[in-house]
mmCIF file of C-alpha atoms in Angstrom:
data_model
loop_
_atom_site.group_PDB
_atom_site.id
_atom_site.type_symbol
_atom_site.label_atom_id
_atom_site.label_comp_id
_atom_site.label_asym_id
_atom_site.label_seq_id
_atom_site.Cartn_x
_atom_site.Cartn_y
_atom_site.Cartn_z
ATOM 1 C CA UNK A 1 -44.986 6.634 48.821
ATOM 2 C CA UNK A 2 -41.886 4.498 48.413
ATOM 3 C CA UNK A 3 -43.805 1.803 46.512
ATOM 4 C CA UNK A 4 -45.977 4.143 44.430
ATOM 5 C CA UNK A 5 -45.956 3.644 40.671
ATOM 6 C CA UNK A 6 -48.175 6.689 40.087
ATOM 7 C CA UNK A 7 -49.268 9.709 42.149
ATOM 8 C CA UNK A 8 -52.757 11.197 42.005
ATOM 9 C CA UNK A 9 -53.537 14.602 43.483
ATOM 10 C CA UNK A 10 -57.106 15.818 43.858
ATOM 11 C CA UNK A 11 -57.952 19.438 44.573
ATOM 12 C CA UNK A 12 -54.730 20.537 46.238
ATOM 13 C CA UNK A 13 -53.113 23.944 45.985
ATOM 14 C CA UNK A 14 -49.648 22.389 46.431
ATOM 15 C CA UNK A 15 -48.979 24.762 49.324
ATOM 16 C CA UNK A 16 -48.505 22.123 52.026
ATOM 17 C CA UNK A 17 -45.364 20.188 52.799
ATOM 18 C CA UNK A 18 -46.611 16.665 52.039
ATOM 19 C CA UNK A 19 -47.502 17.568 48.457
ATOM 20 C CA UNK A 20 -44.071 19.110 47.943
ATOM 21 C CA UNK A 21 -42.410 15.988 49.364
ATOM 22 C CA UNK A 22 -44.512 13.781 47.091
ATOM 23 C CA UNK A 23 -43.683 15.886 44.023
ATOM 24 C CA UNK A 24 -39.974 15.751 44.828
ATOM 25 C CA UNK A 25 -40.264 11.967 45.145
ATOM 26 C CA UNK A 26 -42.030 11.793 41.763
ATOM 27 C CA UNK A 27 -39.291 13.889 40.159
ATOM 28 C CA UNK A 28 -36.494 11.851 41.718
ATOM 29 C CA UNK A 29 -37.984 8.482 40.726
ATOM 30 C CA UNK A 30 -39.690 9.277 37.419
ATOM 31 C CA UNK A 31 -43.164 8.556 38.785
ATOM 32 C CA UNK A 32 -46.038 9.881 36.662
ATOM 33 C CA UNK A 33 -48.325 12.429 38.344
ATOM 34 C CA UNK A 34 -52.009 13.001 37.652
ATOM 35 C CA UNK A 35 -53.398 16.265 38.992
ATOM 36 C CA UNK A 36 -57.196 16.534 39.224
ATOM 37 C CA UNK A 37 -58.002 20.156 39.897
ATOM 38 C CA UNK A 38 -60.198 23.069 38.887
ATOM 39 C CA UNK A 39 -57.483 25.706 38.757
ATOM 40 C CA UNK A 40 -54.081 24.761 40.206
ATOM 41 C CA UNK A 41 -52.119 23.041 37.453
ATOM 42 C CA UNK A 42 -48.573 21.730 37.434
ATOM 43 C CA UNK A 43 -46.113 22.427 34.660
ATOM 44 C CA UNK A 44 -44.647 19.303 33.065
ATOM 45 C CA UNK A 45 -40.875 19.298 32.766
ATOM 46 C CA UNK A 46 -38.018 17.008 31.890
ATOM 47 C CA UNK A 47 -38.056 15.799 35.508
ATOM 48 C CA UNK A 48 -41.823 15.824 36.117
ATOM 49 C CA UNK A 49 -44.200 13.739 34.033
ATOM 50 C CA UNK A 50 -47.544 15.344 34.876
ATOM 51 C CA UNK A 51 -51.011 15.208 33.381
ATOM 52 C CA UNK A 52 -53.442 17.913 34.523
ATOM 53 C CA UNK A 53 -57.099 16.923 34.438
ATOM 54 C CA UNK A 54 -59.015 20.171 34.838
ATOM 55 C CA UNK A 55 -62.616 20.041 35.961
ATOM 56 C CA UNK A 56 -64.927 19.421 38.864
ATOM 57 C CA UNK A 57 -64.127 16.286 40.851
ATOM 58 C CA UNK A 58 -67.689 14.963 40.556
ATOM 59 C CA UNK A 59 -67.119 14.842 36.799
ATOM 60 C CA UNK A 60 -63.449 13.865 36.511
ATOM 61 C CA UNK A 61 -63.039 11.313 39.316
ATOM 62 C CA UNK A 62 -65.746 8.906 38.095
ATOM 63 C CA UNK A 63 -63.838 8.765 34.797
ATOM 64 C CA UNK A 64 -60.656 7.920 36.722
ATOM 65 C CA UNK A 65 -62.439 5.124 38.594
ATOM 66 C CA UNK A 66 -63.784 3.677 35.339
ATOM 67 C CA UNK A 67 -60.368 3.826 33.653
ATOM 68 C CA UNK A 68 -58.671 2.115 36.611
ATOM 69 C CA UNK A 69 -61.313 -0.636 36.651
ATOM 70 C CA UNK A 70 -60.795 -1.255 32.945
ATOM 71 C CA UNK A 71 -57.019 -1.410 33.349
ATOM 72 C CA UNK A 72 -57.356 -3.851 36.244
ATOM 73 C CA UNK A 73 -59.664 -6.073 34.182
ATOM 74 C CA UNK A 74 -57.179 -6.085 31.298
ATOM 75 C CA UNK A 75 -54.291 -6.847 33.653
ATOM 76 C CA UNK A 76 -56.213 -9.688 35.315
ATOM 77 C CA UNK A 77 -57.200 -11.164 31.943
ATOM 78 C CA UNK A 78 -53.585 -11.076 30.755
ATOM 79 C CA UNK A 79 -52.369 -12.776 33.928
ATOM 80 C CA UNK A 80 -55.063 -15.459 33.634
ATOM 81 C CA UNK A 81 -54.216 -16.130 29.976
ATOM 82 C CA UNK A 82 -50.562 -16.758 30.917
ATOM 83 C CA UNK A 83 -51.617 -19.368 33.485
ATOM 84 C CA UNK A 84 -53.497 -21.460 30.924
#
């Protein structure tokens, strides 16, 4: 958690301690939060940068995987171009 640059929650009701600890950490350190859920959404605030992605996980999570892969490819290409 201490090295996280982003937090992703999937299908949690935010009623357990670890999620509350993680949200406090995100607030304290300005870490963006992505909440994949069908009903429990988080309210963005000045202290909490949150994006709620509402839908079934079998539909929303494959999109997340694809987006992360694309970002990693872009990052790798940029790093490789600097080495040339």
